[in-house]
PDB file of C-alpha atoms and ligand atoms in Angstrom:
ATOM      1  CA  MET A 368     117.323 122.501  88.485  1.00 45.00           C
ATOM      2  CA  SER A 369     117.620 118.914  87.261  1.00 50.00           C
ATOM      3  CA  LEU A 370     116.086 117.743  83.998  1.00 63.00           C
ATOM      4  CA  GLU A 371     116.248 114.083  85.021  1.00 65.00           C
ATOM      5  CA  ARG A 372     112.477 113.676  84.501  1.00 74.00           C
ATOM      6  CA  LEU A 373     112.697 115.047  80.977  1.00 84.00           C
ATOM      7  CA  PRO A 374     115.019 113.381  78.424  1.00 84.00           C
ATOM      8  CA  GLN A 375     116.966 115.921  76.364  1.00 92.00           C
ATOM      9  CA  GLN A 376     115.793 113.971  73.337  1.00 93.00           C
ATOM     10  CA  ARG A 377     112.216 115.129  73.999  1.00 94.00           C
ATOM     11  CA  ILE A 378     113.316 118.773  73.847  1.00 96.00           C
ATOM     12  CA  ASP A 379     115.514 118.215  70.795  1.00 96.00           C
ATOM     13  CA  GLU A 380     112.708 116.502  68.917  1.00 97.00           C
ATOM     14  CA  ALA A 381     110.239 119.267  69.733  1.00 97.00           C
ATOM     15  CA  VAL A 382     112.673 121.971  68.592  1.00 98.00           C
ATOM     16  CA  ALA A 383     113.463 120.001  65.419  1.00 98.00           C
ATOM     17  CA  LEU A 384     109.756 119.729  64.603  1.00 98.00           C
ATOM     18  CA  LEU A 385     109.214 123.442  65.253  1.00 98.00           C
ATOM     19  CA  LYS A 386     112.122 124.322  62.966  1.00 98.00           C
ATOM     20  CA  ARG A 387     110.724 122.013  60.294  1.00 98.00           C
ATOM     21  CA  ILE A 388     107.366 123.781  60.559  1.00 98.00           C
ATOM     22  CA  GLU A 389     109.122 127.146  60.323  1.00 98.00           C
ATOM     23  CA  GLY A 390     110.963 126.056  57.187  1.00 98.00           C
ATOM     24  CA  GLU A 391     108.349 123.973  55.360  1.00 98.00           C
ATOM     25  CA  PHE A 392     104.978 125.328  56.480  1.00 98.00           C
ATOM     26  CA  ALA A 393     105.385 129.097  56.597  1.00 97.00           C
ATOM     27  CA  PRO A 394     103.599 131.159  57.604  1.00 98.00           C
ATOM     28  CA  ALA A 395     102.876 129.212  60.777  1.00 98.00           C
ATOM     29  CA  ALA A 396     101.373 130.410  64.055  1.00 98.00           C
ATOM     30  CA  PHE A 397     101.337 129.065  67.592  1.00 98.00           C
ATOM     31  CA  ALA A 398      97.945 129.317  69.337  1.00 98.00           C
ATOM     32  CA  ASN A 399      99.069 130.070  72.874  1.00 97.00           C
ATOM     33  CA  SER A 400      96.450 129.196  75.510  1.00 96.00           C
ATOM     34  CA  LEU A 401      98.933 130.091  78.275  1.00 97.00           C
ATOM     35  CA  GLY A 402      98.445 126.668  79.892  1.00 96.00           C
ATOM     36  CA  ALA A 403     101.466 124.787  81.247  1.00 97.00           C
ATOM     37  CA  GLU A 404     102.118 122.965  77.956  1.00 97.00           C
ATOM     38  CA  ASP A 405     101.806 126.171  76.000  1.00 98.00           C
ATOM     39  CA  MET A 406     104.337 127.861  78.251  1.00 98.00           C
ATOM     40  CA  VAL A 407     106.824 125.129  77.267  1.00 98.00           C
ATOM     41  CA  LEU A 408     106.113 125.908  73.613  1.00 98.00           C
ATOM     42  CA  THR A 409     106.273 129.645  74.289  1.00 98.00           C
ATOM     43  CA  ASP A 410     109.784 129.215  75.655  1.00 98.00           C
ATOM     44  CA  LEU A 411     110.933 126.848  72.897  1.00 98.00           C
ATOM     45  CA  ILE A 412     109.575 129.051  70.107  1.00 98.00           C
ATOM     46  CA  ALA A 413     110.809 132.308  71.632  1.00 97.00           C
ATOM     47  CA  CYS A 414     114.297 130.873  72.153  1.00 96.00           C
ATOM     48  CA  HIS A 415     114.760 128.765  69.022  1.00 97.00           C
ATOM     49  CA  VAL A 416     112.244 129.491  66.257  1.00 97.00           C
ATOM     50  CA  PRO A 417     111.969 133.171  65.327  1.00 95.00           C
ATOM     51  CA  GLY A 418     109.812 132.591  62.257  1.00 97.00           C
ATOM     52  CA  ILE A 419     106.750 131.270  64.088  1.00 98.00           C
ATOM     53  CA  GLU A 420     104.156 133.849  65.169  1.00 97.00           C
ATOM     54  CA  MET A 421     102.523 133.579  68.610  1.00 98.00           C
ATOM     55  CA  PHE A 422      98.969 134.601  69.376  1.00 98.00           C
ATOM     56  CA  THR A 423      96.416 134.120  72.129  1.00 98.00           C
ATOM     57  CA  LEU A 424      92.637 134.433  72.351  1.00 98.00           C
ATOM     58  CA  ASP A 425      91.255 136.775  74.983  1.00 98.00           C
ATOM     59  CA  THR A 426      87.661 135.636  75.403  1.00 98.00           C
ATOM     60  CA  GLY A 427      86.934 138.474  77.811  1.00 98.00           C
ATOM     61  CA  ARG A 428      86.125 135.893  80.533  1.00 98.00           C
ATOM     62  CA  LEU A 429      89.635 134.831  81.584  1.00 98.00           C
ATOM     63  CA  HIS A 430      90.906 134.632  85.156  1.00 97.00           C
ATOM     64  CA  GLU A 431      92.864 137.597  86.484  1.00 98.00           C
ATOM     65  CA  GLU A 432      95.766 135.158  87.004  1.00 98.00           C
ATOM     66  CA  THR A 433      95.774 134.435  83.269  1.00 98.00           C
ATOM     67  CA  TYR A 434      95.985 138.133  82.452  1.00 98.00           C
ATOM     68  CA  ARG A 435      98.927 138.422  84.838  1.00 98.00           C
ATOM     69  CA  LEU A 436     100.668 135.569  82.997  1.00 98.00           C
ATOM     70  CA  MET A 437      99.906 137.204  79.657  1.00 97.00           C
ATOM     71  CA  GLN A 438     101.742 140.287  80.890  1.00 97.00           C
ATOM     72  CA  LYS A 439     104.690 138.189  82.125  1.00 97.00           C
ATOM     73  CA  VAL A 440     105.036 136.642  78.667  1.00 97.00           C
ATOM     74  CA  ALA A 441     105.074 140.108  77.123  1.00 95.00           C
ATOM     75  CA  ASP A 442     107.689 141.272  79.649  1.00 95.00           C
ATOM     76  CA  ARG A 443     109.972 138.209  79.489  1.00 96.00           C
ATOM     77  CA  TYR A 444     110.180 137.435  75.802  1.00 96.00           C
ATOM     78  CA  ASP A 445     111.337 139.703  73.046  1.00 90.00           C
ATOM     79  CA  ARG A 446     108.543 138.367  70.854  1.00 92.00           C
ATOM     80  CA  PRO A 447     105.071 139.809  70.348  1.00 94.00           C
ATOM     81  CA  LEU A 448     102.100 137.841  71.652  1.00 96.00           C
ATOM     82  CA  ARG A 449      99.276 138.939  69.364  1.00 97.00           C
ATOM     83  CA  VAL A 450      95.923 139.059  71.171  1.00 98.00           C
ATOM     84  CA  TYR A 451      92.644 138.341  69.363  1.00 98.00           C
ATOM     85  CA  PHE A 452      89.313 139.419  70.858  1.00 98.00           C
ATOM     86  CA  PRO A 453      85.724 138.361  70.019  1.00 98.00           C
ATOM     87  CA  GLN A 454      83.577 140.534  67.770  1.00 98.00           C
ATOM     88  CA  PRO A 455      81.777 142.951  70.154  1.00 98.00           C
ATOM     89  CA  GLU A 456      78.486 142.769  68.238  1.00 98.00           C
ATOM     90  CA  THR A 457      78.331 138.980  68.502  1.00 98.00           C
ATOM     91  CA  VAL A 458      79.003 138.984  72.244  1.00 98.00           C
ATOM     92  CA  GLN A 459      76.454 141.754  72.725  1.00 98.00           C
ATOM     93  CA  GLN A 460      73.780 139.808  70.829  1.00 98.00           C
ATOM     94  CA  TYR A 461      74.487 136.625  72.804  1.00 98.00           C
ATOM     95  CA  ALA A 462      74.367 138.374  76.179  1.00 98.00           C
ATOM     96  CA  THR A 463      71.157 140.179  75.261  1.00 98.00           C
ATOM     97  CA  ALA A 464      69.439 137.014  74.042  1.00 98.00           C
ATOM     98  CA  HIS A 465      70.676 134.484  76.627  1.00 98.00           C
ATOM     99  CA  GLY A 466      72.285 136.431  79.470  1.00 98.00           C
ATOM    100  CA  VAL A 467      76.001 136.877  80.063  1.00 97.00           C
ATOM    101  CA  ASN A 468      76.162 133.397  81.638  1.00 97.00           C
ATOM    102  CA  GLY A 469      73.733 131.716  79.236  1.00 97.00           C
ATOM    103  CA  PHE A 470      76.271 128.945  78.619  1.00 96.00           C
ATOM    104  CA  TYR A 471      75.140 127.125  81.775  1.00 95.00           C
ATOM    105  CA  GLN A 472      71.664 126.535  80.294  1.00 95.00           C
ATOM    106  CA  SER A 473      72.516 123.956  77.607  1.00 93.00           C
ATOM    107  CA  VAL A 474      75.347 122.396  75.620  1.00 92.00           C
ATOM    108  CA  GLU A 475      74.107 124.295  72.566  1.00 95.00           C
ATOM    109  CA  LEU A 476      74.329 127.669  74.305  1.00 96.00           C
ATOM    110  CA  ARG A 477      77.708 126.765  75.767  1.00 95.00           C
ATOM    111  CA  LYS A 478      79.010 125.901  72.304  1.00 95.00           C
ATOM    112  CA  ALA A 479      77.507 129.095  70.895  1.00 97.00           C
ATOM    113  CA  CYS A 480      79.433 131.100  73.475  1.00 97.00           C
ATOM    114  CA  CYS A 481      82.657 129.227  72.653  1.00 96.00           C
ATOM    115  CA  GLN A 482      81.960 129.837  68.978  1.00 97.00           C
ATOM    116  CA  ALA A 483      81.659 133.586  69.521  1.00 98.00           C
ATOM    117  CA  ARG A 484      84.476 134.021  72.009  1.00 98.00           C
ATOM    118  CA  LYS A 485      86.986 131.408  70.778  1.00 96.00           C
ATOM    119  CA  VAL A 486      86.271 129.716  67.459  1.00 96.00           C
ATOM    120  CA  GLU A 487      85.525 132.799  65.371  1.00 97.00           C
ATOM    121  CA  PRO A 488      88.561 134.715  66.689  1.00 98.00           C
ATOM    122  CA  LEU A 489      90.703 131.623  66.048  1.00 97.00           C
ATOM    123  CA  GLY A 490      89.554 131.635  62.441  1.00 97.00           C
ATOM    124  CA  ARG A 491      90.703 135.235  62.082  1.00 98.00           C
ATOM    125  CA  ALA A 492      94.038 134.421  63.721  1.00 98.00           C
ATOM    126  CA  LEU A 493      94.634 131.512  61.328  1.00 98.00           C
ATOM    127  CA  ALA A 494      93.560 133.303  58.158  1.00 97.00           C
ATOM    128  CA  GLY A 495      96.378 133.177  55.611  1.00 97.00           C
ATOM    129  CA  LYS A 496      98.431 130.682  57.660  1.00 98.00           C
ATOM    130  CA  ALA A 497      99.765 127.416  56.250  1.00 98.00           C
ATOM    131  CA  ALA A 498      99.962 125.705  59.645  1.00 98.00           C
ATOM    132  CA  TRP A 499      99.187 126.156  63.291  1.00 98.00           C
ATOM    133  CA  ILE A 500     100.703 124.737  66.452  1.00 98.00           C
ATOM    134  CA  THR A 501      99.076 123.710  69.719  1.00 97.00           C
ATOM    135  CA  GLY A 502     100.191 122.363  73.096  1.00 96.00           C
ATOM    136  CA  LEU A 503      97.696 119.479  73.116  1.00 95.00           C
ATOM    137  CA  ARG A 504      98.823 116.219  74.742  1.00 95.00           C
ATOM    138  CA  ARG A 505      97.333 112.717  74.443  1.00 94.00           C
ATOM    139  CA  GLU A 506      97.090 112.304  78.199  1.00 89.00           C
ATOM    140  CA  GLN A 507      94.855 115.339  78.619  1.00 82.00           C
ATOM    141  CA  ALA A 508      91.459 113.899  77.696  1.00 77.00           C
ATOM    142  CA  VAL A 509      89.580 110.876  76.418  1.00 78.00           C
ATOM    143  CA  THR A 510      88.957 112.925  73.269  1.00 77.00           C
ATOM    144  CA  ARG A 511      92.744 113.290  72.712  1.00 83.00           C
ATOM    145  CA  ARG A 512      94.021 109.735  73.168  1.00 88.00           C
ATOM    146  CA  ASP A 513      94.792 109.278  69.460  1.00 92.00           C
ATOM    147  CA  LEU A 514      96.269 112.723  68.948  1.00 94.00           C
ATOM    148  CA  PRO A 515      99.035 112.719  66.286  1.00 96.00           C
ATOM    149  CA  GLU A 516     101.961 115.136  66.147  1.00 96.00           C
ATOM    150  CA  HIS A 517     100.903 116.204  62.658  1.00 97.00           C
ATOM    151  CA  GLU A 518      97.412 116.227  61.228  1.00 96.00           C
ATOM    152  CA  PHE A 519      95.360 118.080  58.661  1.00 97.00           C
ATOM    153  CA  ASP A 520      92.883 120.518  60.180  1.00 96.00           C
ATOM    154  CA  ALA A 521      89.974 120.200  57.784  1.00 95.00           C
ATOM    155  CA  ALA A 522      87.980 122.897  59.588  1.00 92.00           C
ATOM    156  CA  HIS A 523      90.591 125.540  58.776  1.00 94.00           C
ATOM    157  CA  GLY A 524      92.096 123.878  55.705  1.00 96.00           C
ATOM    158  CA  ILE A 525      95.647 124.031  57.036  1.00 98.00           C
ATOM    159  CA  GLU A 526      98.201 121.756  58.698  1.00 98.00           C
ATOM    160  CA  LYS A 527      98.131 121.386  62.467  1.00 98.00           C
ATOM    161  CA  PHE A 528     101.020 120.334  64.681  1.00 98.00           C
ATOM    162  CA  ASN A 529     100.988 119.117  68.276  1.00 98.00           C
ATOM    163  CA  PRO A 530     104.704 118.923  69.180  1.00 98.00           C
ATOM    164  CA  LEU A 531     104.044 117.881  72.789  1.00 97.00           C
ATOM    165  CA  ALA A 532     101.505 115.151  71.936  1.00 97.00           C
ATOM    166  CA  ALA A 533     103.622 112.442  73.579  1.00 95.00           C
ATOM    167  CA  TRP A 534     104.855 114.466  76.561  1.00 96.00           C
ATOM    168  CA  SER A 535     103.735 113.504  80.059  1.00 94.00           C
ATOM    169  CA  GLU A 536     102.545 116.043  82.588  1.00 92.00           C
ATOM    170  CA  ALA A 537     105.727 115.398  84.620  1.00 93.00           C
ATOM    171  CA  GLU A 538     107.865 116.222  81.594  1.00 95.00           C
ATOM    172  CA  VAL A 539     106.022 119.490  81.039  1.00 96.00           C
ATOM    173  CA  TRP A 540     106.622 120.554  84.635  1.00 95.00           C
ATOM    174  CA  ALA A 541     110.245 119.392  84.548  1.00 95.00           C
ATOM    175  CA  TYR A 542     110.834 121.756  81.635  1.00 96.00           C
ATOM    176  CA  LEU A 543     109.064 124.728  83.255  1.00 97.00           C
ATOM    177  CA  HIS A 544     110.983 124.346  86.517  1.00 95.00           C
ATOM    178  CA  ALA A 545     114.349 123.661  84.860  1.00 94.00           C
ATOM    179  CA  TYR A 546     114.199 126.795  82.723  1.00 95.00           C
ATOM    180  CA  GLY A 547     112.373 129.063  85.163  1.00 96.00           C
ATOM    181  CA  VAL A 548     109.492 129.558  82.747  1.00 98.00           C
ATOM    182  CA  PRO A 549     106.530 131.487  84.229  1.00 98.00           C
ATOM    183  CA  TYR A 550     103.205 129.687  84.528  1.00 98.00           C
ATOM    184  CA  ASN A 551      99.667 130.368  85.656  1.00 98.00           C
ATOM    185  CA  GLU A 552      99.355 130.667  89.454  1.00 97.00           C
ATOM    186  CA  LEU A 553      96.104 128.671  89.264  1.00 96.00           C
ATOM    187  CA  HIS A 554      98.024 125.457  88.493  1.00 95.00           C
ATOM    188  CA  ALA A 555      99.204 125.458  92.127  1.00 94.00           C
ATOM    189  CA  ARG A 556      95.598 125.773  93.299  1.00 94.00           C
ATOM    190  CA  GLY A 557      94.200 122.625  91.682  1.00 92.00           C
ATOM    191  CA  PHE A 558      93.660 123.860  88.122  1.00 91.00           C
ATOM    192  CA  PRO A 559      95.578 121.566  85.713  1.00 86.00           C
ATOM    193  CA  SER A 560      93.529 122.870  82.768  1.00 84.00           C
ATOM    194  CA  ILE A 561      92.579 126.545  82.638  1.00 91.00           C
ATOM    195  CA  GLY A 562      90.071 128.181  80.358  1.00 93.00           C
ATOM    196  CA  CYS A 563      87.466 130.852  80.984  1.00 96.00           C
ATOM    197  CA  ALA A 564      86.804 131.673  84.644  1.00 96.00           C
ATOM    198  CA  PRO A 565      83.090 130.728  84.727  1.00 95.00           C
ATOM    199  CA  CYS A 566      83.761 127.400  82.977  1.00 94.00           C
ATOM    200  CA  THR A 567      86.810 126.189  84.898  1.00 93.00           C
ATOM    201  CA  ARG A 568      86.978 124.875  88.455  1.00 91.00           C
ATOM    202  CA  ALA A 569      89.681 123.357  90.644  1.00 93.00           C
ATOM    203  CA  LEU A 570      89.930 119.555  90.835  1.00 91.00           C
ATOM    204  CA  THR A 571      89.594 117.379  93.876  1.00 88.00           C
ATOM    205  CA  PRO A 572      92.153 114.540  94.331  1.00 86.00           C
ATOM    206  CA  GLY A 573      91.647 111.673  91.892  1.00 86.00           C
ATOM    207  CA  GLU A 574      89.554 113.579  89.355  1.00 85.00           C
ATOM    208  CA  ASP A 575      90.369 113.412  85.642  1.00 79.00           C
ATOM    209  CA  VAL A 576      92.561 116.269  84.403  1.00 75.00           C
ATOM    210  CA  ARG A 577      89.727 117.696  82.241  1.00 76.00           C
ATOM    211  CA  ALA A 578      87.019 117.258  84.887  1.00 83.00           C
ATOM    212  CA  GLY A 579      87.244 120.921  85.843  1.00 84.00           C
ATOM    213  CA  ARG A 580      86.278 122.148  82.365  1.00 82.00           C
ATOM    214  CA  TRP A 581      82.502 122.461  81.676  1.00 86.00           C
ATOM    215  CA  TRP A 582      82.028 120.055  84.588  1.00 85.00           C
ATOM    216  CA  TRP A 583      78.240 120.153  84.307  1.00 85.00           C
ATOM    217  CA  GLU A 584      78.360 118.466  80.857  1.00 85.00           C
ATOM    218  CA  ASP A 585      78.946 114.879  79.679  1.00 80.00           C
ATOM    219  CA  PRO A 586      82.731 114.282  79.205  1.00 76.00           C
ATOM    220  CA  ALA A 587      82.184 113.499  75.499  1.00 73.00           C
ATOM    221  CA  THR A 588      81.011 117.072  74.813  1.00 70.00           C
ATOM    222  CA  ARG A 589      83.791 118.821  76.713  1.00 72.00           C
ATOM    223  CA  GLU A 590      85.645 120.464  73.856  1.00 70.00           C
ATOM    224  CA  CYS A 591      85.313 124.106  72.940  1.00 69.00           C
ATOM    225  CA  GLY A 592      85.371 123.742  69.168  1.00 70.00           C
ATOM    226  CA  LEU A 593      88.967 124.917  68.771  1.00 78.00           C
ATOM    227  CA  HIS A 594      90.037 121.309  68.185  1.00 74.00           C
ATOM    228  CA  PRO A 595      87.183 119.525  66.370  1.00 69.00           C
ATOM    229  CA  ALA A 596      87.219 115.825  65.442  1.00 56.00           C
ATOM    230  CA  ARG A 597      89.945 115.023  62.965  1.00 51.00           C
ATOM    231  CA  ARG A 598      89.862 113.722  59.426  1.00 40.00           C
ATOM    232  CA  GLU A 599      93.015 111.704  59.346  1.00 37.00           C
ATOM    233  CA  LYS A 600      95.983 112.516  57.165  1.00 35.00           C
ATOM    234  CA  ALA A 601      99.525 111.199  57.281  1.00 32.00           C
ATOM    235  CA  ALA A 602     101.258 111.741  60.591  1.00 31.00           C
ATOM    236  CA  ALA A 603     104.712 113.241  60.715  1.00 31.00           C
TER     237      ALA A 603
HETATM  238  S1  SF4 B 764      84.633 128.519  78.011  1.00 90.19           S
HETATM  239 FE1  SF4 B 764      82.681 129.321  78.845  1.00 90.19          FE
HETATM  240  S2  SF4 B 764      82.834 131.588  78.927  1.00 90.19           S
HETATM  241 FE2  SF4 B 764      84.532 130.762  77.657  1.00 90.19          FE
HETATM  242  S3  SF4 B 764      83.806 130.924  75.594  1.00 90.19           S
HETATM  243 FE3  SF4 B 764      83.293 128.826  76.257  1.00 90.19          FE
HETATM  244  S4  SF4 B 764      81.232 128.934  77.200  1.00 90.19           S
HETATM  245 FE4  SF4 B 764      81.992 131.058  76.934  1.00 90.19          FE
END
């Protein structure tokens, strides 16, 4: 498969940054959401950067297709994908107080659910780490237009790297196809961005790439708390 839509320099620069993180910011961990961008990083890290740990958050509300991809990652790569789950007591209290789908009632209850199922487990996953890595890209959302490759994550008190910040969607897909990397089946069914099943829908032609996430809310609130507003520090 041709890589004509993806300059080799893009790949080389991403691998160089990952190796720099491995060498200068250990221990570092890659938060793998299993989205298309994160499958590029999964492949790059598994093939080139043995010192970076990979983990994912299982909120308990993921699509069956995402669980199938999780299994494919475990089968394909000789690298563990550590899975973090929410605290059962917290989820139980939320469901008892607000209902299992209470997140549709208000932004506050939606954020409380994300806090319990994503943000708190992320904090446990990042405990003791010097840096973490994400597959965020600037093109993905109005809230990500100024995304740097390297920033300081004040919420967790560690460095944060976004090696694919400048990549286009076409470049992401060029990589996945060229290297035969598995990806979520839902991408072919109109889901460019995939999160929890009850909070993600397919897009109709012309809609913004993030329009299928928490679609009932104002676009300015559509973040889950994993990537809060930044306090700027020197970019790499
Ligand atoms: S995306 Fe939806 S189901 Fe998942 S943690 Fe957030 S509110 Fe809960």
